[in-house]
Short mmCIF file of N, CA and C in Angstrom, two decimals:
data_model
loop_
_atom_site.label_atom_id
_atom_site.label_comp_id
_atom_site.label_asym_id
_atom_site.label_seq_id
_atom_site.Cartn_x
_atom_site.Cartn_y
_atom_site.Cartn_z
N UNK A 1 0.92 -1.02 -0.10
CA UNK A 1 -0.01 0.02 0.08
C UNK A 1 0.82 1.29 0.05
N UNK A 2 0.52 2.20 -0.86
CA UNK A 2 1.45 3.43 -0.78
C UNK A 2 0.79 4.27 0.17
N UNK A 3 1.83 4.79 1.03
CA UNK A 3 1.82 5.83 2.13
C UNK A 3 2.78 6.80 2.16
N UNK A 4 2.49 8.12 2.72
CA UNK A 4 3.25 9.20 2.48
C UNK A 4 4.65 8.85 3.41
N UNK A 5 4.92 7.98 4.22
CA UNK A 5 6.00 7.94 4.91
C UNK A 5 6.70 6.49 4.85
N UNK A 6 6.82 6.02 3.66
CA UNK A 6 7.32 4.44 3.64
C UNK A 6 8.81 4.50 3.81
N UNK A 7 9.48 5.61 3.52
CA UNK A 7 10.89 5.54 3.72
C UNK A 7 11.42 5.54 5.10
N UNK A 8 10.49 5.92 6.02
CA UNK A 8 10.88 5.82 7.54
C UNK A 8 10.39 4.58 8.11
N UNK A 9 11.22 4.04 9.17
CA UNK A 9 10.66 2.95 9.86
C UNK A 9 9.73 3.18 10.83
N UNK A 10 8.77 2.21 11.03
CA UNK A 10 7.47 2.64 11.86
C UNK A 10 7.26 1.44 12.83
N UNK A 11 6.56 1.93 13.83
CA UNK A 11 5.98 0.93 15.04
C UNK A 11 4.64 1.35 15.28
N UNK A 12 3.79 0.32 15.18
CA UNK A 12 2.36 0.64 15.46
C UNK A 12 2.02 0.90 16.94
N UNK A 13 1.55 2.01 17.22
CA UNK A 13 1.05 2.40 18.69
C UNK A 13 -0.28 2.07 18.77
N UNK A 14 -1.11 1.81 17.87
CA UNK A 14 -2.64 1.31 18.02
C UNK A 14 -3.50 1.97 16.70
N UNK A 15 -4.59 1.45 16.62
CA UNK A 15 -5.63 1.91 15.68
C UNK A 15 -7.26 1.95 16.27
N UNK A 16 -7.75 2.76 15.54
CA UNK A 16 -9.21 2.78 16.06
C UNK A 16 -10.07 3.35 14.95
N UNK A 17 -11.18 2.66 14.47
CA UNK A 17 -12.17 3.19 13.82
C UNK A 17 -11.62 3.59 12.24
N UNK A 18 -10.34 2.81 12.09
CA UNK A 18 -9.93 2.88 10.45
C UNK A 18 -8.73 3.94 10.78
N UNK A 19 -8.49 4.83 11.62
CA UNK A 19 -7.27 5.43 11.95
C UNK A 19 -6.22 4.82 12.62
N UNK A 20 -4.94 4.73 12.06
CA UNK A 20 -3.72 4.30 12.62
C UNK A 20 -2.73 5.27 13.05
N UNK A 21 -2.29 4.97 14.26
CA UNK A 21 -1.35 5.61 15.05
C UNK A 21 -0.02 5.13 14.87
N UNK A 22 0.92 5.81 14.32
CA UNK A 22 2.39 5.00 14.39
C UNK A 22 3.36 5.89 14.78
N UNK A 23 4.47 5.38 15.36
CA UNK A 23 5.72 6.24 15.75
C UNK A 23 6.55 5.81 14.37
N UNK A 24 6.99 6.79 13.61
CA UNK A 24 7.85 7.01 12.70
C UNK A 24 9.12 7.60 13.04
N UNK A 25 10.29 6.71 12.67
CA UNK A 25 11.57 7.44 12.86
C UNK A 25 12.76 6.93 11.63
N UNK A 26 13.62 7.75 11.49
CA UNK A 26 14.94 7.75 10.60
C UNK A 26 15.73 8.20 11.34
N UNK A 27 16.88 8.20 10.72
CA UNK A 27 18.30 8.67 11.48
C UNK A 27 17.98 10.09 11.81
N UNK A 28 17.58 11.00 11.32
CA UNK A 28 17.32 12.52 11.87
C UNK A 28 15.89 12.83 12.11
N UNK A 29 14.96 11.98 12.22
CA UNK A 29 13.65 12.12 12.20
C UNK A 29 12.96 11.24 13.11
N UNK A 30 12.07 11.89 13.86
CA UNK A 30 11.28 10.97 14.60
C UNK A 30 9.93 11.68 14.80
N UNK A 31 8.74 11.00 14.55
CA UNK A 31 7.57 11.75 14.75
C UNK A 31 6.25 10.75 15.22
N UNK A 32 5.15 10.99 15.59
CA UNK A 32 3.91 10.23 15.89
C UNK A 32 3.42 10.77 14.83
N UNK A 33 2.40 9.93 14.11
CA UNK A 33 1.59 10.34 13.28
C UNK A 33 0.46 9.40 13.08
N UNK A 34 -0.67 10.12 12.91
CA UNK A 34 -2.26 9.67 12.81
C UNK A 34 -2.35 9.83 11.28
N UNK A 35 -2.79 8.33 10.70
CA UNK A 35 -3.15 8.32 9.33
C UNK A 35 -4.37 7.67 8.94
N UNK A 36 -5.02 8.10 8.03
CA UNK A 36 -6.41 7.58 7.72
C UNK A 36 -5.96 7.03 6.19
N UNK A 37 -6.02 5.56 6.06
CA UNK A 37 -5.66 5.10 4.78
C UNK A 37 -6.72 5.12 3.76
N UNK A 38 -7.81 5.50 4.07
CA UNK A 38 -9.05 5.50 3.28
C UNK A 38 -8.85 6.77 2.57
N UNK A 39 -8.81 7.74 3.44
CA UNK A 39 -8.81 9.16 2.69
C UNK A 39 -7.34 9.60 2.35
N UNK A 40 -6.28 8.91 2.61
CA UNK A 40 -5.17 9.10 2.64
C UNK A 40 -4.48 10.45 3.39
N UNK A 41 -5.30 10.77 4.17
CA UNK A 41 -4.83 12.05 4.98
C UNK A 41 -3.96 11.45 6.30
N UNK A 42 -3.35 12.43 6.56
CA UNK A 42 -2.51 12.09 7.80
C UNK A 42 -2.24 13.45 8.66
N UNK A 43 -1.88 13.42 9.92
CA UNK A 43 -1.48 14.55 11.06
C UNK A 43 -0.16 14.17 11.79
N UNK A 44 0.54 14.80 11.67
CA UNK A 44 1.88 14.68 12.52
C UNK A 44 1.34 15.27 13.92
N UNK A 45 1.94 14.38 14.93
CA UNK A 45 1.61 14.67 16.23
C UNK A 45 2.96 15.30 16.83
N UNK A 46 2.92 16.15 17.67
CA UNK A 46 4.22 16.94 18.20
C UNK A 46 4.64 15.84 19.28
N UNK A 47 5.92 15.33 18.74
CA UNK A 47 6.63 14.31 19.65
C UNK A 47 6.85 14.64 21.08
N UNK A 48 6.96 13.59 21.93
CA UNK A 48 7.36 13.73 23.35
C UNK A 48 8.98 13.55 23.35
N UNK A 49 9.64 14.09 23.97
CA UNK A 49 11.11 13.95 24.06
C UNK A 49 11.34 12.49 25.02
N UNK A 50 10.37 12.29 25.95
CA UNK A 50 10.52 11.55 26.87
C UNK A 50 10.25 10.08 26.11
N UNK A 51 9.59 9.77 24.87
CA UNK A 51 9.83 8.80 24.24
C UNK A 51 10.92 8.33 23.20
N UNK A 52 11.88 8.85 23.73
CA UNK A 52 13.15 8.72 23.13
C UNK A 52 14.26 8.42 24.21
N UNK A 53 14.96 7.15 24.37
CA UNK A 53 14.53 6.07 23.24
C UNK A 53 13.60 5.49 23.34
N UNK A 54 13.07 4.60 22.22
CA UNK A 54 11.67 3.92 22.59
C UNK A 54 11.92 2.82 23.19
N UNK A 55 13.01 2.28 23.69
CA UNK A 55 13.00 1.17 24.69
C UNK A 55 12.58 1.71 26.14
N UNK A 56 12.40 3.01 26.30
CA UNK A 56 11.71 3.31 27.70
C UNK A 56 10.41 3.25 27.46
N UNK A 57 9.71 3.27 26.47
CA UNK A 57 8.38 3.20 26.26
C UNK A 57 7.89 2.04 27.06
N UNK A 58 7.08 1.76 27.99
CA UNK A 58 6.49 0.57 28.73
C UNK A 58 5.20 0.39 28.24
N UNK A 59 4.40 1.06 27.64
CA UNK A 59 3.02 0.64 27.46
C UNK A 59 2.48 1.82 26.56
N UNK A 60 1.67 1.58 25.60
CA UNK A 60 0.89 2.54 24.59
C UNK A 60 -0.35 1.64 24.13
N UNK A 61 -1.24 2.74 23.42
CA UNK A 61 -2.41 2.35 22.94
C UNK A 61 -3.09 3.58 22.53
N UNK A 62 -4.02 3.46 21.57
CA UNK A 62 -4.73 4.49 20.83
C UNK A 62 -6.26 4.07 20.61
N UNK A 63 -7.11 4.95 20.98
CA UNK A 63 -8.33 4.67 20.94
C UNK A 63 -9.38 5.91 20.97
N UNK A 64 -10.46 5.72 20.80
CA UNK A 64 -11.73 6.50 20.71
C UNK A 64 -12.60 6.61 21.92
N UNK A 65 -12.66 7.90 22.29
CA UNK A 65 -13.66 8.16 23.59
C UNK A 65 -14.75 8.63 23.24
N UNK A 66 -15.98 7.71 23.39
CA UNK A 66 -17.22 8.02 23.26
C UNK A 66 -17.74 9.02 23.79
N UNK A 67 -17.40 9.22 25.17
CA UNK A 67 -17.99 10.33 25.88
C UNK A 67 -17.55 11.68 25.30
N UNK A 68 -16.44 11.61 24.71
CA UNK A 68 -15.71 13.31 24.53
C UNK A 68 -15.73 13.56 23.12
N UNK A 69 -16.05 12.36 22.22
CA UNK A 69 -15.97 12.13 20.79
C UNK A 69 -14.73 12.66 20.53
N UNK A 70 -13.66 12.23 21.05
CA UNK A 70 -12.22 12.48 20.92
C UNK A 70 -11.20 11.02 20.63
N UNK A 71 -10.39 11.30 19.80
CA UNK A 71 -9.29 10.38 19.88
C UNK A 71 -8.08 10.37 21.03
N UNK A 72 -7.61 9.40 21.52
CA UNK A 72 -6.58 9.66 22.39
C UNK A 72 -5.65 8.52 22.21
N UNK A 73 -4.24 9.07 22.59
CA UNK A 73 -3.02 8.35 22.51
C UNK A 73 -2.37 8.36 23.71
N UNK A 74 -2.20 7.09 24.41
CA UNK A 74 -1.58 6.97 25.60
C UNK A 74 -0.33 6.41 25.67
N UNK A 75 0.86 6.87 26.24
CA UNK A 75 2.08 6.44 26.44
C UNK A 75 2.75 6.52 27.51
N UNK A 76 2.98 5.17 28.38
CA UNK A 76 3.95 5.15 29.52
C UNK A 76 5.21 4.99 29.43
N UNK A 77 6.02 5.88 29.91
CA UNK A 77 7.50 5.83 29.81
C UNK A 77 8.04 5.61 31.18
N UNK A 78 8.92 4.55 31.18
CA UNK A 78 10.02 3.99 32.09
C UNK A 78 10.69 5.25 32.72
N UNK A 79 10.48 5.31 34.23
CA UNK A 79 10.79 6.66 34.86
C UNK A 79 12.45 6.57 35.48
N UNK A 80 12.78 5.23 35.66
CA UNK A 80 14.07 4.88 36.42
C UNK A 80 14.72 3.73 35.57
N UNK A 81 15.89 3.38 36.33
CA UNK A 81 16.56 2.09 35.80
C UNK A 81 16.12 0.96 36.28
N UNK A 82 15.37 1.01 37.43
CA UNK A 82 14.77 -0.31 38.18
C UNK A 82 13.69 -0.65 37.34
N UNK A 83 12.98 0.14 36.45
CA UNK A 83 11.90 -0.12 35.75
C UNK A 83 10.77 -0.31 36.87
N UNK A 84 10.76 0.35 37.94
CA UNK A 84 9.83 0.49 38.85
C UNK A 84 8.58 1.19 38.84
N UNK A 85 8.55 2.25 37.86
CA UNK A 85 7.30 2.97 37.76
C UNK A 85 7.43 3.68 36.43
N UNK A 86 6.12 3.84 36.06
CA UNK A 86 5.88 4.46 34.41
C UNK A 86 5.35 5.78 34.80
N UNK A 87 5.76 6.75 33.87
CA UNK A 87 5.11 8.14 33.78
C UNK A 87 4.08 8.11 32.61
N UNK A 88 2.88 8.30 32.77
CA UNK A 88 1.77 8.36 31.65
C UNK A 88 1.56 9.58 31.31
N UNK A 89 1.25 9.69 29.88
CA UNK A 89 1.18 10.88 28.93
C UNK A 89 0.17 10.54 27.95
N UNK A 90 -0.85 11.67 27.86
CA UNK A 90 -1.96 11.28 26.83
C UNK A 90 -2.09 12.31 25.92
N UNK A 91 -2.10 12.04 24.67
CA UNK A 91 -2.45 12.88 23.71
C UNK A 91 -3.81 12.98 23.35
N UNK A 92 -4.48 14.15 23.27
CA UNK A 92 -5.99 14.18 22.87
C UNK A 92 -6.11 15.08 21.48
N UNK A 93 -6.29 14.38 20.59
CA UNK A 93 -6.94 14.88 19.02
C UNK A 93 -7.26 16.36 18.95
N UNK A 94 -8.45 16.11 19.71
CA UNK A 94 -9.38 17.46 19.66
C UNK A 94 -8.56 18.66 20.27
N UNK A 95 -7.83 18.69 21.12
CA UNK A 95 -7.09 19.95 21.55
C UNK A 95 -5.58 19.92 21.09
N UNK A 96 -5.15 18.58 20.21
CA UNK A 96 -4.13 18.77 19.78
C UNK A 96 -3.06 18.87 20.74
N UNK A 97 -3.26 18.37 22.11
CA UNK A 97 -2.06 18.55 22.83
C UNK A 97 -1.95 17.34 23.74
N UNK A 98 -0.63 17.29 24.53
CA UNK A 98 -0.32 16.29 25.50
C UNK A 98 -0.64 16.56 26.98
N UNK A 99 -0.87 15.77 27.74
CA UNK A 99 -1.02 16.04 29.37
C UNK A 99 -0.45 15.01 29.83
N UNK A 100 0.32 15.43 31.08
CA UNK A 100 1.00 14.30 31.84
C UNK A 100 -0.05 13.92 32.77
N UNK A 101 -0.15 12.70 32.72
CA UNK A 101 -0.56 11.98 33.92
C UNK A 101 -0.03 11.57 34.95
N UNK A 102 -0.46 10.80 35.70
CA UNK A 102 0.39 10.45 36.75
C UNK A 102 1.51 9.24 36.80
N UNK A 103 2.39 9.36 37.67
CA UNK A 103 3.14 8.29 37.58
C UNK A 103 2.63 6.81 38.38
N UNK A 104 2.75 5.62 37.67
CA UNK A 104 2.01 4.44 38.03
C UNK A 104 3.30 3.41 38.65
N UNK A 105 3.18 2.67 39.84
CA UNK A 105 4.00 2.03 40.42
C UNK A 105 4.27 0.50 39.76
N UNK A 106 4.15 0.33 38.33
CA UNK A 106 4.15 -0.93 37.74
C UNK A 106 5.28 -0.91 36.72
N UNK A 107 5.70 -2.11 36.42
CA UNK A 107 6.26 -2.53 35.45
C UNK A 107 5.47 -3.34 34.09
N UNK A 108 5.89 -3.30 32.98
CA UNK A 108 5.24 -4.02 32.14
C UNK A 108 6.39 -4.68 31.34
N UNK A 109 5.81 -6.00 30.64
CA UNK A 109 6.42 -6.89 29.87
C UNK A 109 6.70 -6.06 28.44
N UNK A 110 8.04 -6.29 27.97
CA UNK A 110 8.37 -5.93 26.71
C UNK A 110 7.04 -6.48 25.88
N UNK A 111 6.76 -7.58 26.03
CA UNK A 111 5.45 -8.34 25.08
C UNK A 111 4.19 -7.59 25.06
N UNK A 112 4.20 -6.87 26.28
CA UNK A 112 2.58 -6.61 26.39
C UNK A 112 2.79 -4.98 26.56
N UNK A 113 3.67 -4.14 25.71
CA UNK A 113 3.30 -2.88 25.54
C UNK A 113 2.06 -2.34 25.14
N UNK A 114 1.56 -3.15 24.01
CA UNK A 114 0.42 -2.74 23.41
C UNK A 114 -0.98 -3.12 24.22
N UNK A 115 -1.64 -2.10 24.69
CA UNK A 115 -2.87 -2.16 25.37
C UNK A 115 -3.94 -2.97 24.65
N UNK A 116 -4.86 -3.47 25.48
CA UNK A 116 -6.09 -4.16 24.75
C UNK A 116 -7.35 -3.41 25.30
N UNK A 117 -7.94 -2.92 24.05
CA UNK A 117 -9.31 -2.18 24.59
C UNK A 117 -10.34 -3.06 24.51
N UNK A 118 -11.22 -3.02 25.52
CA UNK A 118 -12.20 -3.51 25.82
C UNK A 118 -13.39 -2.52 26.62
N UNK A 119 -14.61 -2.72 26.05
CA UNK A 119 -15.64 -1.75 26.92
C UNK A 119 -15.11 -0.15 26.78
N UNK A 120 -14.31 0.21 25.83
CA UNK A 120 -13.88 1.45 25.87
C UNK A 120 -12.85 1.81 26.63
N UNK A 121 -12.29 0.88 27.45
CA UNK A 121 -11.31 1.22 28.31
C UNK A 121 -9.96 0.58 27.94
N UNK A 122 -8.51 0.95 28.10
CA UNK A 122 -7.61 0.20 27.67
C UNK A 122 -6.92 -0.88 28.99
N UNK A 123 -6.67 -1.88 28.76
CA UNK A 123 -6.17 -2.91 29.71
C UNK A 123 -4.80 -3.67 29.56
N UNK A 124 -3.72 -3.67 30.63
CA UNK A 124 -2.61 -4.14 30.56
C UNK A 124 -2.50 -5.41 31.71
N UNK A 125 -1.50 -6.36 31.79
CA UNK A 125 -1.19 -6.98 32.43
C UNK A 125 0.22 -6.20 33.06
N UNK A 126 0.20 -5.66 34.57
CA UNK A 126 1.26 -4.88 35.00
C UNK A 126 1.53 -5.81 36.47
N UNK A 127 2.56 -5.37 36.70
CA UNK A 127 3.29 -6.03 37.82
C UNK A 127 4.08 -5.00 38.85
N UNK A 128 3.97 -4.91 40.01
CA UNK A 128 5.05 -4.27 40.99
C UNK A 128 6.46 -4.87 40.76
N UNK A 129 7.29 -4.01 40.97
CA UNK A 129 8.51 -4.45 40.52
C UNK A 129 9.09 -5.80 41.43
N UNK A 130 8.61 -5.79 42.70
CA UNK A 130 9.08 -6.56 43.81
C UNK A 130 8.02 -8.06 43.81
N UNK A 131 7.17 -8.11 43.13
CA UNK A 131 6.34 -9.15 43.14
C UNK A 131 6.36 -10.17 42.02
N UNK A 132 6.11 -11.40 41.93
CA UNK A 132 5.71 -12.24 41.02
C UNK A 132 4.25 -12.38 40.48
N UNK A 133 3.49 -11.37 40.66
CA UNK A 133 2.09 -11.70 40.37
C UNK A 133 1.65 -10.45 39.72
N UNK A 134 0.86 -10.66 38.61
CA UNK A 134 0.36 -9.50 37.72
C UNK A 134 -1.04 -9.05 38.31
N UNK A 135 -1.21 -8.01 37.86
CA UNK A 135 -2.70 -7.05 37.99
C UNK A 135 -3.19 -6.88 36.72
N UNK A 136 -4.48 -6.99 36.66
CA UNK A 136 -5.25 -6.26 35.13
C UNK A 136 -5.47 -4.95 35.62
N UNK A 137 -4.46 -4.10 34.99
CA UNK A 137 -4.80 -2.58 35.02
C UNK A 137 -5.44 -1.96 33.78
N UNK A 138 -6.36 -1.13 34.32
CA UNK A 138 -7.44 -0.81 33.40
C UNK A 138 -7.27 0.93 33.18
N UNK A 139 -7.21 1.56 32.36
CA UNK A 139 -7.30 2.83 32.05
C UNK A 139 -8.67 3.55 31.40
N UNK A 140 -9.33 3.99 32.11
CA UNK A 140 -10.45 4.92 31.73
C UNK A 140 -10.39 5.81 30.87
N UNK A 141 -10.46 5.53 29.59
CA UNK A 141 -10.01 6.65 28.53
C UNK A 141 -10.93 8.28 28.84
N UNK A 142 -11.90 8.18 29.33
CA UNK A 142 -12.65 9.50 29.43
C UNK A 142 -12.41 9.99 30.39
N UNK A 143 -12.11 9.68 31.75
CA UNK A 143 -11.67 10.32 32.95
C UNK A 143 -10.20 10.01 33.18
N UNK A 144 -9.73 9.51 32.40
CA UNK A 144 -8.11 9.34 32.56
C UNK A 144 -7.58 8.71 33.95
N UNK A 145 -8.47 7.99 34.36
CA UNK A 145 -7.91 7.33 35.67
C UNK A 145 -7.45 5.66 35.60
N UNK A 146 -6.63 5.29 36.56
CA UNK A 146 -6.45 3.78 36.46
C UNK A 146 -7.14 3.22 37.17
N UNK A 147 -7.58 1.93 37.20
CA UNK A 147 -8.00 0.82 37.99
C UNK A 147 -7.36 -0.47 38.01
N UNK A 148 -7.31 -1.05 39.16
CA UNK A 148 -6.36 -2.21 39.13
C UNK A 148 -7.31 -3.36 39.82
N UNK A 149 -7.22 -4.40 39.20
CA UNK A 149 -7.90 -5.62 39.75
C UNK A 149 -6.93 -6.99 39.73
N UNK A 150 -6.90 -7.35 41.02
CA UNK A 150 -5.96 -8.66 41.31
C UNK A 150 -6.73 -9.67 40.44
N UNK A 151 -5.78 -10.50 39.97
CA UNK A 151 -6.25 -11.81 39.25
C UNK A 151 -6.39 -12.82 39.90
N UNK A 152 -6.87 -13.95 39.84
CA UNK A 152 -7.01 -15.02 40.42
C UNK A 152 -5.76 -15.74 40.95
N UNK A 153 -5.41 -15.99 42.18
CA UNK A 153 -4.27 -16.64 42.62
C UNK A 153 -3.42 -17.87 41.77
N UNK A 154 -4.88 -18.81 41.46
CA UNK A 154 -4.57 -20.04 40.96
C UNK A 154 -3.90 -20.06 39.64
N UNK A 155 -3.88 -18.91 38.99
CA UNK A 155 -3.29 -18.64 37.53
C UNK A 155 -1.80 -18.57 37.81
N UNK A 156 -1.39 -18.06 38.87
CA UNK A 156 -0.12 -17.79 39.12
C UNK A 156 0.74 -19.03 39.55
N UNK A 157 -0.05 -19.77 40.22
CA UNK A 157 0.51 -21.07 41.00
C UNK A 157 0.75 -22.03 39.98
N UNK A 158 0.37 -22.17 38.98
CA UNK A 158 0.47 -23.06 37.78
C UNK A 158 1.16 -22.54 36.67
N UNK A 159 1.04 -21.25 36.50
CA UNK A 159 1.59 -20.66 35.25
C UNK A 159 2.54 -19.27 35.60
N UNK A 160 3.15 -19.54 36.66
CA UNK A 160 3.84 -18.36 37.13
C UNK A 160 5.14 -18.05 36.09
N UNK A 161 5.60 -19.12 35.71
CA UNK A 161 6.95 -18.85 34.56
C UNK A 161 6.56 -18.86 33.41
N UNK A 162 5.29 -18.84 32.88
CA UNK A 162 4.79 -18.85 31.65
C UNK A 162 4.65 -17.72 31.13
N UNK A 163 4.60 -17.55 29.69
CA UNK A 163 4.26 -16.08 29.05
C UNK A 163 2.80 -15.94 29.25
N UNK A 164 2.32 -14.64 29.89
CA UNK A 164 0.87 -14.37 29.78
C UNK A 164 0.67 -13.44 28.95
N UNK A 165 -0.50 -13.37 28.22
CA UNK A 165 -0.97 -12.42 27.29
C UNK A 165 -2.18 -11.92 27.48
N UNK A 166 -2.54 -10.65 27.47
CA UNK A 166 -3.99 -10.29 27.53
C UNK A 166 -4.73 -10.43 26.12
N UNK A 167 -5.81 -10.57 26.14
CA UNK A 167 -6.51 -10.51 24.93
C UNK A 167 -7.97 -10.26 25.10
N UNK A 168 -8.62 -10.06 23.94
CA UNK A 168 -10.26 -10.21 23.86
C UNK A 168 -10.82 -11.17 23.14
N UNK A 169 -11.65 -11.97 23.64
CA UNK A 169 -12.46 -13.18 23.01
C UNK A 169 -13.97 -12.71 23.20
N UNK A 170 -14.68 -12.55 21.97
CA UNK A 170 -15.91 -12.47 22.15
C UNK A 170 -16.54 -11.27 22.94
N UNK A 171 -15.69 -10.44 22.70
CA UNK A 171 -16.11 -9.04 23.63
C UNK A 171 -15.64 -9.03 25.01
N UNK A 172 -14.74 -10.03 25.58
CA UNK A 172 -14.51 -10.20 26.82
C UNK A 172 -13.04 -10.29 27.13
N UNK A 173 -12.51 -9.70 27.99
CA UNK A 173 -11.19 -9.89 28.30
C UNK A 173 -10.71 -11.27 28.82
N UNK A 174 -9.60 -11.79 28.16
CA UNK A 174 -9.10 -13.26 28.49
C UNK A 174 -7.80 -12.99 28.57
N UNK A 175 -7.10 -14.00 29.42
CA UNK A 175 -5.58 -14.20 29.58
C UNK A 175 -5.10 -15.59 28.80
N UNK A 176 -4.12 -15.45 27.92
CA UNK A 176 -3.67 -16.37 27.14
C UNK A 176 -2.33 -16.71 28.13
N UNK A 177 -1.91 -17.92 27.70
CA UNK A 177 -0.67 -18.42 28.37
C UNK A 177 -0.06 -19.15 27.42
N UNK A 178 1.47 -19.34 27.56
CA UNK A 178 1.98 -20.36 26.47
C UNK A 178 1.74 -21.63 27.37
N UNK A 179 1.81 -22.61 26.77
CA UNK A 179 1.84 -24.14 26.99
C UNK A 179 3.01 -24.95 27.22
N UNK A 180 4.05 -24.08 26.43
CA UNK A 180 5.60 -24.54 26.64
C UNK A 180 6.01 -25.18 27.96
N UNK A 181 6.46 -26.22 28.08
CA UNK A 181 7.00 -26.55 29.39
C UNK A 181 5.98 -27.05 30.09
N UNK A 182 4.79 -27.20 30.00
CA UNK A 182 3.92 -27.72 31.05
C UNK A 182 3.90 -29.02 30.97
N UNK A 183 3.54 -29.68 32.17
CA UNK A 183 3.67 -31.06 32.37
C UNK A 183 2.18 -31.68 32.85
N UNK A 184 1.83 -32.77 32.54
CA UNK A 184 0.39 -33.11 32.73
C UNK A 184 0.69 -34.03 34.17
N UNK A 185 -0.34 -34.03 35.05
CA UNK A 185 -0.14 -34.40 36.24
C UNK A 185 -1.41 -35.53 36.33
#
C-alpha cells in the first residue's frame, strides 16, 4: 500500500475506527503520526522527548473516547533504571495537546506494551517490581484514571513462569498463556 512515509521505519502504537497511530523514525527524524488510509490524510503529532529512546516506552495504546468524541493516544514511559514506575502521558486529538498524567508503580513486559481495548477502556497486565504476580490494570479513556484488579491466584500457582498475554475473545477480556514446558499430572 502506498503511504506518505514509507521511507521511514515505523512502529504501530494502535488503531481505532480506521485511523492508524504510528511512531515513525529515521536517522534524524522522529514523529508520531495519525493516518487514515481510506482518505490518505495524515496528521503529525508533536513528539514527546520522553519517548526517546523507544525502549523506555512501557505501554501504549490509541483509541476513541465515546464520551468526549475524541481520539486519545496514551504512552507510558519508564521513569528509572529499575523499571519500578511508569509516567503516563495522554495526547488528545481534539485539543492537539499532550497532558502528563500520573506516575504508576508498575512495570510492563516488553511483550505487553500494546494495550487491549475492551468496553472503551485500555487494559494491560502489570506487576509491581518486587512481586511475581500480575494485576489487570485498566485505564478509563474518558476520565483518564487507572483501576487495578487482582487476578485469581490459581493462575500464578501453575503458570507463574509462563508467558501471559491479555486479549479479547467475543467481547470479553481473556488471559492467554503459553503451554511450553507444562507437564500433565
